[in-house]
Coordinates of C-alpha atoms and ligand atoms in Angstrom, one line a residue:
M1 CA 107.7 72.3 91.0
S2 CA 108.0 73.0 94.6
V3 CA 108.0 77.1 95.8
D4 CA 111.2 76.4 96.8
K5 CA 113.1 75.4 94.0
L6 CA 112.0 78.8 91.6
D7 CA 114.8 79.0 89.6
R8 CA 115.9 83.2 89.2
M9 CA 117.9 82.3 86.7
E10 CA 114.9 81.3 84.3
L11 CA 113.5 84.8 85.4
D12 CA 116.5 87.3 84.3
E13 CA 115.1 86.0 81.0
A14 CA 111.7 87.3 81.2
G15 CA 113.6 91.2 81.1
T16 CA 112.1 93.8 82.8
N17 CA 108.2 93.6 81.8
P18 CA 106.5 93.4 85.2
Q19 CA 103.7 91.1 83.8
A20 CA 106.2 88.5 81.6
I21 CA 108.1 88.4 85.2
A22 CA 105.2 87.3 87.0
K23 CA 104.1 85.1 84.1
A24 CA 107.8 83.1 84.2
I25 CA 107.6 82.4 87.9
H26 CA 104.1 80.9 87.6
R27 CA 105.6 78.4 84.9
Q28 CA 108.2 77.2 86.8
L29 CA 104.9 76.9 89.5
G30 CA 102.5 76.0 87.8
I31 CA 99.6 76.3 90.8
R32 CA 95.8 75.7 89.5
S33 CA 94.0 76.0 92.6
G34 CA 93.9 78.2 95.9
S35 CA 95.9 81.6 96.6
V36 CA 99.1 82.1 95.5
P37 CA 101.6 82.1 98.3
V38 CA 103.2 84.9 98.3
H39 CA 105.4 84.9 101.3
E40 CA 106.6 81.7 100.1
I41 CA 107.9 82.3 96.6
A42 CA 109.5 85.6 98.2
A43 CA 111.7 83.5 100.1
A44 CA 112.6 80.4 97.8
L45 CA 113.5 83.8 95.3
D46 CA 116.6 85.5 97.6
I47 CA 114.6 87.1 100.1
I48 CA 116.3 85.9 103.4
E49 CA 113.3 87.9 105.7
I50 CA 109.8 89.2 105.5
R51 CA 109.3 91.4 109.0
A52 CA 105.3 92.7 110.4
E53 CA 106.3 95.9 112.0
P54 CA 103.9 98.5 112.5
L55 CA 104.7 101.6 110.5
T56 CA 103.6 104.3 110.1
S57 CA 105.6 106.6 107.2
F58 CA 105.0 103.8 104.2
E59 CA 103.3 100.9 103.4
G60 CA 106.3 98.4 102.8
A61 CA 109.8 98.7 102.0
L62 CA 112.0 96.6 100.6
L63 CA 116.3 96.7 101.7
T64 CA 118.3 95.3 99.3
T65 CA 121.5 96.1 97.6
P66 CA 121.8 98.1 94.2
E67 CA 122.7 94.5 92.5
R68 CA 119.8 92.5 94.3
G69 CA 122.2 89.6 95.6
C70 CA 119.0 89.8 98.4
G71 CA 116.4 91.6 100.1
S72 CA 114.3 91.9 103.5
I73 CA 110.8 93.0 102.6
L74 CA 109.4 95.3 105.3
V75 CA 105.2 95.5 105.6
N76 CA 102.7 97.7 107.8
K77 CA 101.4 95.1 111.1
Q78 CA 98.9 97.5 110.8
S79 CA 97.9 95.9 107.4
G80 CA 95.3 93.9 107.0
H81 CA 96.6 89.8 105.6
R82 CA 95.7 90.8 102.1
R83 CA 97.2 94.9 102.3
Q84 CA 100.4 92.5 103.5
R85 CA 100.2 89.6 100.9
F86 CA 99.9 92.4 98.2
T87 CA 102.5 94.4 99.6
V88 CA 105.3 91.6 99.4
A89 CA 104.5 91.3 96.2
H90 CA 104.7 94.3 95.1
E91 CA 108.8 95.0 97.0
L92 CA 109.5 91.5 94.9
G93 CA 108.5 93.6 92.1
H94 CA 111.1 95.8 92.6
F95 CA 113.5 93.3 93.8
L96 CA 112.9 91.4 90.3
N97 CA 113.1 93.8 88.0
P98 CA 116.8 95.4 87.2
W99 CA 115.3 98.5 85.8
H100 CA 114.3 99.7 89.4
R101 CA 116.3 102.5 90.8
P102 CA 116.4 102.2 94.9
T103 CA 114.5 105.4 96.3
S104 CA 116.2 104.9 99.4
D105 CA 120.2 104.4 100.1
H106 CA 118.7 101.3 101.9
G107 CA 117.0 100.1 99.0
F108 CA 112.9 100.7 98.5
E109 CA 110.3 102.7 100.8
C110 CA 106.6 102.4 99.2
S111 CA 104.0 104.6 100.3
R112 CA 99.9 103.2 100.8
Q113 CA 99.5 105.9 97.3
D114 CA 102.6 104.4 95.7
M115 CA 100.1 100.8 95.8
H116 CA 97.1 103.0 94.0
I117 CA 98.9 104.1 91.4
N118 CA 98.8 102.3 87.7
N119 CA 100.1 104.0 85.3
V120 CA 102.7 102.7 84.0
N121 CA 103.5 104.1 80.6
D122 CA 104.0 107.5 82.9
S123 CA 107.4 110.3 81.6
D124 CA 108.1 110.4 85.9
T125 CA 111.0 107.6 87.0
H126 CA 109.5 106.6 90.4
R127 CA 105.7 106.7 89.5
R128 CA 106.4 104.4 86.4
Q129 CA 108.1 101.7 88.6
E130 CA 106.0 102.3 91.5
A131 CA 103.1 101.7 89.1
E132 CA 105.3 98.0 87.5
A133 CA 106.0 96.9 90.9
N134 CA 101.5 97.4 91.7
A135 CA 101.5 95.8 87.5
F136 CA 104.0 92.4 88.6
A137 CA 101.9 92.5 92.2
I138 CA 98.2 91.7 90.8
E139 CA 100.0 89.5 87.8
L140 CA 101.4 87.6 90.5
L141 CA 99.0 87.3 92.9
A142 CA 95.7 86.9 90.4
P143 CA 97.3 85.2 87.2
L144 CA 95.0 84.7 84.8
T145 CA 94.9 81.4 85.1
L146 CA 93.7 81.1 88.6
T147 CA 90.5 84.3 87.4
V148 CA 90.0 82.9 84.0
S149 CA 86.5 81.0 85.8
Y150 CA 85.3 84.1 87.3
L151 CA 85.5 86.1 84.1
L152 CA 82.9 83.5 81.8
G153 CA 79.9 84.7 82.2
P154 CA 77.8 88.2 82.5
P155 CA 79.1 90.4 84.8
D156 CA 78.4 89.8 88.3
L157 CA 80.5 92.0 91.7
Q158 CA 79.3 88.2 93.5
N159 CA 82.4 87.0 91.0
V160 CA 85.1 90.2 92.9
W161 CA 83.6 88.5 95.8
S162 CA 84.8 85.2 95.4
M163 CA 88.1 86.5 94.5
F164 CA 88.8 88.3 96.7
Q165 CA 87.4 85.1 99.7
N166 CA 89.4 82.8 97.2
L167 CA 92.7 84.3 95.5
K168 CA 93.2 86.2 99.3
I169 CA 93.9 89.8 97.7
S170 CA 91.9 93.1 98.4
K171 CA 88.3 93.4 96.8
A172 CA 89.4 96.9 95.9
A173 CA 92.4 94.9 93.9
A174 CA 90.2 91.3 93.3
A175 CA 87.6 94.7 90.9
R176 CA 90.3 96.3 89.6
R177 CA 91.6 93.0 87.8
Y178 CA 88.7 91.3 87.0
V179 CA 87.0 94.4 85.4
S180 CA 90.9 95.2 83.1
L181 CA 90.7 91.3 81.8
H182 CA 86.7 91.4 81.7
D183 CA 85.9 91.3 78.0
Q184 CA 82.6 93.6 78.6
C185 CA 82.5 97.4 78.4
L186 CA 82.1 98.1 81.8
A187 CA 83.8 100.6 84.7
L188 CA 84.5 100.5 88.4
V189 CA 83.4 103.6 90.8
F190 CA 85.2 104.3 94.1
S191 CA 83.2 105.3 96.3
H192 CA 83.4 107.1 100.1
Q193 CA 80.5 108.1 102.6
N194 CA 78.2 107.8 98.3
K195 CA 80.7 111.0 98.0
F196 CA 82.7 109.8 94.8
M197 CA 86.4 109.4 94.9
F198 CA 87.4 107.7 91.3
A199 CA 86.8 105.9 88.6
D200 CA 88.7 102.7 86.5
R201 CA 87.5 102.0 83.3
N202 CA 87.9 99.9 80.7
P203 CA 89.2 101.9 77.6
E204 CA 86.0 101.5 75.1
F205 CA 83.9 103.0 78.3
P206 CA 83.0 106.7 78.1
W207 CA 83.8 109.3 80.2
I208 CA 82.0 109.3 83.7
D209 CA 81.1 113.1 84.0
L210 CA 81.8 112.9 88.2
T211 CA 84.4 114.8 90.5
E212 CA 86.2 113.9 93.3
G213 CA 83.3 114.6 96.3
Q214 CA 80.7 114.8 94.1
S215 CA 77.2 113.1 95.9
L216 CA 76.6 109.8 94.0
P217 CA 73.0 109.0 92.3
N218 CA 71.1 106.2 94.5
L219 CA 72.8 103.2 94.5
P220 CA 70.3 99.7 94.3
A221 CA 70.5 99.1 97.8
A222 CA 72.5 95.7 99.0
S223 CA 70.3 92.5 99.4
D224 CA 69.7 91.5 103.0
D225 CA 71.8 88.5 103.0
T226 CA 74.8 90.2 101.8
A227 CA 76.8 92.9 100.8
I228 CA 76.1 93.3 97.5
S229 CA 72.8 94.1 95.8
D230 CA 71.4 93.1 92.9
I231 CA 72.1 94.2 89.0
E232 CA 69.8 97.5 88.5
E233 CA 69.2 99.5 85.3
G234 CA 70.7 102.7 85.9
D235 CA 70.1 106.3 84.0
H236 CA 72.6 107.6 82.1
Q237 CA 72.1 111.3 83.2
D238 CA 73.1 110.1 86.6
W239 CA 77.3 109.2 85.0
F240 CA 77.3 111.0 81.7
S241 CA 76.9 114.2 80.2
N242 CA 75.9 112.3 77.1
P243 CA 73.5 109.7 76.7
Y244 CA 75.2 106.3 74.8
P245 CA 73.4 104.1 73.0
G246 CA 72.7 100.7 75.0
E247 CA 72.0 99.5 78.3
L248 CA 72.8 101.5 81.5
L249 CA 72.9 98.2 84.4
V250 CA 74.7 99.2 87.6
Q251 CA 76.1 97.1 90.8
T252 CA 77.2 97.6 94.2
L253 CA 79.5 95.9 96.5
Y254 CA 79.4 97.8 100.0
Q255 CA 82.1 97.2 102.5
Q256 CA 82.4 98.9 106.0
D257 CA 83.0 102.2 107.5
D258 CA 81.0 103.6 104.6
Y259 CA 83.0 102.7 101.2
A260 CA 81.5 101.1 98.3
I261 CA 82.7 99.8 94.8
T262 CA 79.9 99.9 92.1
L263 CA 80.1 98.5 88.7
L264 CA 78.5 99.6 85.5
Q265 CA 78.4 98.0 82.7
L266 CA 77.1 99.4 79.6
S267 CA 74.9 96.8 77.1
G268 CA 74.0 97.3 73.7
E269 CA 74.8 94.8 72.2
T270 CA 72.0 91.7 70.7
D271 CA 72.8 88.3 72.2
D272 CA 73.9 86.0 69.3
D273 CA 76.9 89.5 69.6
K274 CA 77.7 88.8 73.2
A275 CA 78.5 85.4 72.7
D276 CA 80.6 86.0 69.6
T277 CA 82.1 88.5 71.7
R278 CA 82.5 86.5 74.7
E279 CA 84.1 83.7 72.8
D280 CA 86.9 86.0 71.3
S281 CA 87.8 87.2 74.8
F282 CA 88.3 84.0 75.6
D283 CA 90.9 83.0 73.4
R284 CA 92.3 86.3 74.0
L285 CA 93.0 85.8 77.5
M286 CA 94.0 82.4 76.9
R287 CA 96.8 83.6 74.5
Y288 CA 97.1 86.8 77.4
S289 CA 98.1 83.4 80.0
S290 CA 100.5 81.3 77.9
G291 CA 101.4 85.2 76.2
S292 CA 104.7 86.5 75.2
R293 CA 107.6 86.9 77.3
D294 CA 107.8 90.6 76.2
Ligands
ZN301 ZN1 106.9 100.6 95.2

């Protein structure tokens, strides 16, 4: 089915769950390769205009009515192409979720900080609906059908780089999506000028004993011809207050202006165990892909 034939009525059956709404869109589209045409999808779902303007007080906005008959999206012209795509998807997430309540007289205004909130169980209504719009956005831009090929094999930031290039999402969004879907025990550390900013962990990954602004241990250096380091063995004491069983592997992706994303991997399993886990995980991922509507 082509993008302009999307049936909005059919999405209503997905209810208020952000991932379910995004999956319902992909069930209609059936995209198997390339990046997700988010502007065309928005246009097919009653977004009558997407305008890029030099915004200062927010990153994106949705102008609409409480009934959501139609809407217009504003994105920050000063942001890069990939961030603008995420903003369009985020605002579409507000537009299609009947539970979401407007945050201004005209609709929704979303800050750059709002685009990073990820706790969909937050008790604060505003933070929760921002987290849900983000959950919708990443599910729309990086559905499992387009990411599963990057998840097979040992964890490696080269796969995150490929997701960034092929799916046209930011490196940070690609890394977070990669770690959240991968079956291995992984965490991401985001840093600036070699100082800790925040971490994203799989539920089974232990607490990382660093605070904001603290200097990171020596990170593996970038290889000569890419911005990505080799995968090197790390020292548990650099990252945890207590040692954990298994080997700690560290790999860093260097970005502009001294920003960096470091992938931490804990592995304490035998090779046989790993093979079993990966097979189970692949089944789980495929179930997730074709998953239930709730
Ligand atoms: Zn928002």
